[in-house]
Amino acid sequence: MIWLTWRQFRTQATVLLAAVAALAAVLAATGPRLAQLYDTAGRDLLSRISGADQSLYYVGWAVVLAVPALVGLFWGAPLIARELEDGTHRLVWNQSVTRARWLATKLVFAGLATMIVAGLASLAVTWWSGPVDRAVGLGGSDASDPFFPRIDPLVFGARGVVPIGYAAFAFILGVTLGVLFRRTLPAMAVTLAVFAALQVAMPLVVRPHLATPVQVTLPFTQVEPTNIGVDAVREVDFGQPGAWILSQHTVDASGHRAGLPPSFTGCESFSDCVAVLVGSGYRQQVTYQPAANFWPLQWAETGVYLGLTVFLAAFCAWWIRGRLT
């Protein structure tokens, strides 16, 4: 059964493995130079990084994010749907191979392969991007830099262990939809749509609550406004580089959310505007996940995805044993 399973998805596996191996080779060749530059420049690394390294930074990010989706599309969805579509599953079941063994072999062999590929891609990119992430965490970036803290939603899914959870879930999602639809193309299309929707919903709805956020209310004598809109202070520098800001808004002297004071429109300079805010007792309330919560969030989110993976695997086993003919 293992040999048969390998033959059925060896083409897709070979292509993806070759792509990850090629990326890892490039990262291994360029990573030591980037690490050495960080040792020399520290937080100034981001102003001295080359255009080629910046491009490689984003290529690695894109590859790690793409691997789980590709796994769900080309490994998970066709794995069983193709056999159901062609009717070859009946031939296997009539050769003394039970449904449970047939399914378990496919899921364990291909599922472990997906987790290994995603893990290797994430390991390579996380290692290579380490100097950049450390420089950002030291406050070496500003609004004009094209780099983000590793806890930021744009980067979080391409670091650490969470891509392993993504890949495992995307794979079993594809398998589950293949079992239900019994057609490869519809299963692939819905797999992509569901996985993409969940990847968008997770940082918006679930992830902020997987670790306890920090909320602070700071007077404008302690923070520096960096973006003032027509009705409120939009952003402030509150001395927490590398943090993921969940929300922030301006509050008045009584602690209620408020717009800018009427006298704010008459100030002539930026320092005068800040003085108006200070004199009126206005403060900025910020809710954020500190940089130190990166790994707690990584493990918690990985656990969520692996829990969903186990649930869908159990559902597939129940469906195939009791409802599939």
GROMACS .gro file of C-alpha atoms in nm:
model
  325
    1MET     CA    1   0.000   0.000   0.000
    2ILE     CA    2   0.283   0.242   0.075
    3TRP     CA    3   0.442   0.181  -0.264
    4LEU     CA    4   0.106   0.223  -0.436
    5THR     CA    5   0.040   0.546  -0.250
    6TRP     CA    6   0.381   0.681  -0.348
    7ARG     CA    7   0.324   0.597  -0.714
    8GLN     CA    8  -0.008   0.781  -0.710
    9PHE     CA    9   0.132   1.118  -0.601
   10ARG     CA   10   0.503   1.091  -0.677
   11THR     CA   11   0.490   1.351  -0.957
   12GLN     CA   12   0.334   1.619  -0.739
   13ALA     CA   13   0.565   1.529  -0.451
   14THR     CA   14   0.877   1.541  -0.665
   15VAL     CA   15   0.794   1.885  -0.807
   16LEU     CA   16   0.724   2.039  -0.468
   17LEU     CA   17   1.024   1.874  -0.302
   18ALA     CA   18   1.252   1.998  -0.582
   19ALA     CA   19   1.123   2.354  -0.542
   20VAL     CA   20   1.176   2.351  -0.164
   21ALA     CA   21   1.522   2.196  -0.204
   22ALA     CA   22   1.623   2.463  -0.456
   23LEU     CA   23   1.508   2.741  -0.224
   24ALA     CA   24   1.689   2.582   0.072
   25ALA     CA   25   2.010   2.565  -0.130
   26VAL     CA   26   1.994   2.935  -0.218
   27LEU     CA   27   1.917   3.028   0.143
   28ALA     CA   28   2.203   2.814   0.271
   29ALA     CA   29   2.443   2.988   0.034
   30THR     CA   30   2.337   3.344   0.121
   31GLY     CA   31   2.235   3.311   0.486
   32PRO     CA   32   2.583   3.322   0.648
   33ARG     CA   33   2.661   3.652   0.473
   34LEU     CA   34   2.336   3.804   0.602
   35ALA     CA   35   2.409   3.682   0.954
   36GLN     CA   36   2.758   3.831   0.937
   37LEU     CA   37   2.614   4.164   0.823
   38TYR     CA   38   2.379   4.162   1.122
   39ASP     CA   39   2.670   4.096   1.359
   40THR     CA   40   2.836   4.408   1.217
   41ALA     CA   41   2.540   4.640   1.168
   42GLY     CA   42   2.290   4.527   1.433
   43ARG     CA   43   1.967   4.722   1.411
   44ASP     CA   44   2.103   4.911   1.108
   45LEU     CA   45   2.095   4.591   0.904
   46LEU     CA   46   1.769   4.693   0.736
   47SER     CA   47   1.923   5.006   0.585
   48ARG     CA   48   2.220   4.809   0.451
   49ILE     CA   49   2.048   4.499   0.315
   50SER     CA   50   2.087   4.448  -0.061
   51GLY     CA   51   1.805   4.444  -0.313
   52ALA     CA   52   1.877   4.078  -0.391
   53ASP     CA   53   1.843   3.984  -0.023
   54GLN     CA   54   1.523   4.183   0.002
   55SER     CA   55   1.381   3.993  -0.296
   56LEU     CA   56   1.490   3.663  -0.145
   57TYR     CA   57   1.323   3.761   0.182
   58TYR     CA   58   0.989   3.788   0.002
   59VAL     CA   59   1.043   3.480  -0.214
   60GLY     CA   60   1.101   3.270   0.097
   61TRP     CA   61   0.793   3.422   0.262
   62ALA     CA   62   0.580   3.344  -0.044
   63VAL     CA   63   0.706   2.986  -0.076
   64VAL     CA   64   0.633   2.897   0.287
   65LEU     CA   65   0.284   3.045   0.262
   66ALA     CA   66   0.220   2.866  -0.068
   67VAL     CA   67   0.334   2.517   0.036
   68PRO     CA   68   0.026   2.432   0.250
   69ALA     CA   69  -0.214   2.555  -0.020
   70LEU     CA   70  -0.032   2.354  -0.289
   71VAL     CA   71  -0.031   2.049  -0.065
   72GLY     CA   72  -0.407   2.073  -0.016
   73LEU     CA   73  -0.467   2.125  -0.387
   74PHE     CA   74  -0.235   1.871  -0.545
   75TRP     CA   75  -0.173   1.617  -0.270
   76GLY     CA   76  -0.486   1.615  -0.057
   77ALA     CA   77  -0.778   1.670  -0.293
   78PRO     CA   78  -0.680   1.412  -0.559
   79LEU     CA   79  -0.551   1.148  -0.317
   80ILE     CA   80  -0.884   0.971  -0.268
   81ALA     CA   81  -1.112   1.168  -0.499
   82ARG     CA   82  -0.927   1.035  -0.804
   83GLU     CA   83  -0.976   0.674  -0.693
   84LEU     CA   84  -1.343   0.734  -0.619
   85GLU     CA   85  -1.384   0.908  -0.953
   86ASP     CA   86  -1.222   0.619  -1.145
   87GLY     CA   87  -1.369   0.343  -0.928
   88THR     CA   88  -1.028   0.188  -0.852
   89HIS     CA   89  -1.100   0.187  -0.478
   90ARG     CA   90  -1.330  -0.114  -0.523
   91LEU     CA   91  -1.048  -0.314  -0.675
   92VAL     CA   92  -0.826  -0.246  -0.375
   93TRP     CA   93  -1.099  -0.333  -0.126
   94ASN     CA   94  -1.161  -0.665  -0.302
   95GLN     CA   95  -0.797  -0.770  -0.253
   96SER     CA   96  -0.818  -0.830   0.123
   97VAL     CA   97  -0.722  -0.468   0.200
   98THR     CA   98  -0.966  -0.323   0.452
   99ARG     CA   99  -1.104   0.027   0.416
  100ALA     CA  100  -0.941   0.130   0.742
  101ARG     CA  101  -0.595   0.011   0.632
  102TRP     CA  102  -0.639   0.166   0.288
  103LEU     CA  103  -0.727   0.506   0.436
  104ALA     CA  104  -0.474   0.493   0.720
  105THR     CA  105  -0.185   0.413   0.484
  106LYS     CA  106  -0.272   0.701   0.256
  107LEU     CA  107  -0.322   0.953   0.535
  108VAL     CA  108  -0.019   0.860   0.742
  109PHE     CA  109   0.227   0.832   0.453
  110ALA     CA  110   0.116   1.137   0.256
  111GLY     CA  111   0.029   1.338   0.569
  112LEU     CA  112   0.372   1.294   0.724
  113ALA     CA  113   0.530   1.388   0.391
  114THR     CA  114   0.333   1.714   0.383
  115MET     CA  115   0.437   1.806   0.735
  116ILE     CA  116   0.803   1.730   0.661
  117VAL     CA  117   0.805   1.942   0.345
  118ALA     CA  118   0.634   2.235   0.517
  119GLY     CA  119   0.860   2.202   0.819
  120LEU     CA  120   1.178   2.202   0.610
  121ALA     CA  121   1.065   2.505   0.410
  122SER     CA  122   0.975   2.697   0.725
  123LEU     CA  123   1.298   2.595   0.899
  124ALA     CA  124   1.510   2.722   0.610
  125VAL     CA  125   1.322   3.052   0.576
  126THR     CA  126   1.303   3.113   0.952
  127TRP     CA  127   1.679   3.056   0.985
  128TRP     CA  128   1.768   3.278   0.689
  129SER     CA  129   1.529   3.557   0.795
  130GLY     CA  130   1.648   3.547   1.157
  131PRO     CA  131   1.886   3.846   1.125
  132VAL     CA  132   1.614   4.056   0.961
  133ASP     CA  133   1.358   3.959   1.225
  134ARG     CA  134   1.602   4.040   1.505
  135ALA     CA  135   1.681   4.380   1.352
  136VAL     CA  136   1.310   4.460   1.330
  137GLY     CA  137   1.267   4.347   1.691
  138LEU     CA  138   1.537   4.591   1.799
  139GLY     CA  139   1.346   4.879   1.643
  140GLY     CA  140   1.556   4.894   1.332
  141SER     CA  141   1.263   4.951   1.096
  142ASP     CA  142   1.026   5.238   1.033
  143ALA     CA  143   0.711   5.290   0.830
  144SER     CA  144   0.909   5.318   0.507
  145ASP     CA  145   1.089   4.984   0.546
  146PRO     CA  146   0.941   4.682   0.366
  147PHE     CA  147   0.989   4.453   0.667
  148PHE     CA  148   0.749   4.353   0.942
  149PRO     CA  149   0.785   4.201   1.291
  150ARG     CA  150   0.767   3.822   1.283
  151ILE     CA  151   0.454   3.833   1.500
  152ASP     CA  152   0.277   4.052   1.244
  153PRO     CA  153   0.003   3.864   1.051
  154LEU     CA  154   0.183   3.926   0.721
  155VAL     CA  155   0.489   3.733   0.840
  156PHE     CA  156   0.366   3.508   1.123
  157GLY     CA  157   0.245   3.225   0.897
  158ALA     CA  158   0.585   3.196   0.727
  159ARG     CA  159   0.785   3.143   1.045
  160GLY     CA  160   0.829   2.880   1.314
  161VAL     CA  161   0.619   2.566   1.349
  162VAL     CA  162   0.279   2.693   1.240
  163PRO     CA  163   0.332   2.614   0.867
  164ILE     CA  164   0.342   2.247   0.969
  165GLY     CA  165  -0.006   2.281   1.115
  166TYR     CA  166  -0.123   2.466   0.804
  167ALA     CA  167   0.008   2.191   0.576
  168ALA     CA  168  -0.143   1.908   0.779
  169PHE     CA  169  -0.481   2.081   0.785
  170ALA     CA  170  -0.476   2.177   0.415
  171PHE     CA  171  -0.390   1.818   0.323
  172ILE     CA  172  -0.668   1.660   0.527
  173LEU     CA  173  -0.911   1.931   0.414
  174GLY     CA  174  -0.842   1.834   0.054
  175VAL     CA  175  -0.883   1.466   0.136
  176THR     CA  176  -1.212   1.530   0.316
  177LEU     CA  177  -1.360   1.733   0.034
  178GLY     CA  178  -1.242   1.468  -0.214
  179VAL     CA  179  -1.424   1.203  -0.012
  180LEU     CA  180  -1.743   1.411  -0.002
  181PHE     CA  181  -1.745   1.534  -0.364
  182ARG     CA  182  -1.590   1.222  -0.521
  183ARG     CA  183  -1.461   1.449  -0.798
  184THR     CA  184  -1.110   1.586  -0.815
  185LEU     CA  185  -1.159   1.930  -0.971
  186PRO     CA  186  -1.449   2.043  -0.745
  187ALA     CA  187  -1.256   1.918  -0.442
  188MET     CA  188  -0.949   2.117  -0.545
  189ALA     CA  189  -1.147   2.437  -0.603
  190VAL     CA  190  -1.333   2.420  -0.272
  191THR     CA  191  -1.016   2.324  -0.084
  192LEU     CA  192  -0.844   2.639  -0.204
  193ALA     CA  193  -1.144   2.858  -0.121
  194VAL     CA  194  -1.197   2.716   0.230
  195PHE     CA  195  -0.828   2.718   0.320
  196ALA     CA  196  -0.782   3.076   0.197
  197ALA     CA  197  -1.090   3.192   0.390
  198LEU     CA  198  -0.965   3.031   0.709
  199GLN     CA  199  -0.620   3.184   0.667
  200VAL     CA  200  -0.782   3.527   0.647
  201ALA     CA  201  -1.017   3.465   0.940
  202MET     CA  202  -0.756   3.321   1.176
  203PRO     CA  203  -0.552   3.641   1.240
  204LEU     CA  204  -0.866   3.854   1.245
  205VAL     CA  205  -1.083   3.645   1.477
  206VAL     CA  206  -0.893   3.367   1.654
  207ARG     CA  207  -0.522   3.441   1.687
  208PRO     CA  208  -0.553   3.762   1.894
  209HIS     CA  209  -0.715   3.553   2.170
  210LEU     CA  210  -0.472   3.258   2.171
  211ALA     CA  211  -0.242   3.452   2.407
  212THR     CA  212  -0.341   3.723   2.652
  213PRO     CA  213  -0.294   4.065   2.490
  214VAL     CA  214  -0.160   4.369   2.671
  215GLN     CA  215  -0.359   4.693   2.696
  216VAL     CA  216  -0.196   5.020   2.797
  217THR     CA  217  -0.326   5.377   2.815
  218LEU     CA  218  -0.041   5.622   2.773
  219PRO     CA  219  -0.032   6.003   2.792
  220PHE     CA  220   0.117   6.184   2.497
  221THR     CA  221   0.414   6.281   2.712
  222GLN     CA  222   0.522   5.913   2.689
  223VAL     CA  223   0.435   5.833   2.328
  224GLU     CA  224   0.506   6.003   1.999
  225PRO     CA  225   0.218   6.038   1.749
  226THR     CA  226   0.326   5.913   1.408
  227ASN     CA  227  -0.005   5.936   1.221
  228ILE     CA  228  -0.268   6.194   1.312
  229GLY     CA  229  -0.594   6.178   1.116
  230VAL     CA  230  -0.866   6.437   1.086
  231ASP     CA  231  -1.052   6.307   1.390
  232ALA     CA  232  -0.804   6.115   1.610
  233VAL     CA  233  -0.447   5.999   1.654
  234ARG     CA  234  -0.416   5.691   1.435
  235GLU     CA  235  -0.075   5.558   1.537
  236VAL     CA  236   0.184   5.620   1.804
  237ASP     CA  237   0.534   5.501   1.880
  238PHE     CA  238   0.493   5.349   2.225
  239GLY     CA  239   0.834   5.189   2.265
  240GLN     CA  240   0.745   4.827   2.188
  241PRO     CA  241   0.933   4.732   1.868
  242GLY     CA  242   0.832   4.399   1.721
  243ALA     CA  243   0.482   4.407   1.875
  244TRP     CA  244   0.159   4.324   1.693
  245ILE     CA  245  -0.082   4.613   1.749
  246LEU     CA  246  -0.438   4.481   1.766
  247SER     CA  247  -0.612   4.816   1.813
  248GLN     CA  248  -0.549   5.170   1.928
  249HIS     CA  249  -0.761   5.477   1.974
  250THR     CA  250  -0.760   5.812   2.146
  251VAL     CA  251  -0.939   5.862   2.480
  252ASP     CA  252  -1.018   6.186   2.660
  253ALA     CA  253  -0.935   6.281   3.019
  254SER     CA  254  -1.225   6.072   3.152
  255GLY     CA  255  -1.109   5.762   2.966
  256HIS     CA  256  -1.382   5.761   2.700
  257ARG     CA  257  -1.305   5.713   2.334
  258ALA     CA  258  -1.304   6.055   2.172
  259GLY     CA  259  -1.204   6.256   1.871
  260LEU     CA  260  -0.952   6.535   1.876
  261PRO     CA  261  -1.031   6.840   2.090
  262PRO     CA  262  -1.175   7.143   1.905
  263SER     CA  263  -0.866   7.350   1.985
  264PHE     CA  264  -0.653   7.099   1.795
  265THR     CA  265  -0.747   7.254   1.461
  266GLY     CA  266  -0.585   7.585   1.559
  267CYS     CA  267  -0.235   7.455   1.635
  268GLU     CA  268   0.036   7.574   1.400
  269SER     CA  269   0.304   7.306   1.435
  270PHE     CA  270   0.329   6.940   1.521
  271SER     CA  271   0.473   7.015   1.864
  272ASP     CA  272   0.186   7.259   1.929
  273CYS     CA  273  -0.064   6.989   1.836
  274VAL     CA  274   0.095   6.746   2.079
  275ALA     CA  275   0.090   7.017   2.346
  276VAL     CA  276  -0.285   7.059   2.290
  277LEU     CA  277  -0.337   6.684   2.343
  278VAL     CA  278  -0.127   6.689   2.659
  279GLY     CA  279  -0.302   6.996   2.798
  280SER     CA  280  -0.646   6.848   2.732
  281GLY     CA  281  -0.556   6.523   2.912
  282TYR     CA  282  -0.589   6.311   2.602
  283ARG     CA  283  -0.419   5.972   2.595
  284GLN     CA  284  -0.372   5.684   2.355
  285GLN     CA  285  -0.508   5.339   2.439
  286VAL     CA  286  -0.318   5.056   2.270
  287THR     CA  287  -0.396   4.684   2.273
  288TYR     CA  288  -0.118   4.464   2.143
  289GLN     CA  289   0.049   4.126   2.146
  290PRO     CA  290   0.408   4.176   2.263
  291ALA     CA  291   0.694   4.026   2.065
  292ALA     CA  292   0.751   3.778   2.350
  293ASN     CA  293   0.415   3.613   2.268
  294PHE     CA  294   0.541   3.494   1.928
  295TRP     CA  295   0.612   3.137   2.037
  296PRO     CA  296   0.304   3.095   2.260
  297LEU     CA  297   0.093   3.205   1.962
  298GLN     CA  298   0.287   2.971   1.731
  299TRP     CA  299   0.229   2.665   1.947
  300ALA     CA  300  -0.133   2.752   2.023
  301GLU     CA  301  -0.225   2.807   1.659
  302THR     CA  302  -0.040   2.493   1.551
  303GLY     CA  303  -0.242   2.304   1.811
  304VAL     CA  304  -0.566   2.445   1.670
  305TYR     CA  305  -0.482   2.333   1.317
  306LEU     CA  306  -0.360   1.989   1.427
  307GLY     CA  307  -0.681   1.947   1.629
  308LEU     CA  308  -0.886   2.027   1.319
  309THR     CA  309  -0.669   1.780   1.125
  310VAL     CA  310  -0.743   1.497   1.368
  311PHE     CA  311  -1.115   1.578   1.360
  312LEU     CA  312  -1.131   1.570   0.980
  313ALA     CA  313  -0.927   1.248   0.966
  314ALA     CA  314  -1.175   1.084   1.205
  315PHE     CA  315  -1.463   1.214   0.993
  316CYS     CA  316  -1.308   1.066   0.677
  317ALA     CA  317  -1.267   0.729   0.850
  318TRP     CA  318  -1.630   0.732   0.964
  319TRP     CA  319  -1.758   0.837   0.622
  320ILE     CA  320  -1.557   0.580   0.427
  321ARG     CA  321  -1.640   0.292   0.660
  322GLY     CA  322  -2.010   0.363   0.686
  323ARG     CA  323  -2.131   0.563   0.387
  324LEU     CA  324  -1.897   0.504   0.097
  325THR     CA  325  -1.973   0.230  -0.152
   0.00000   0.00000   0.00000
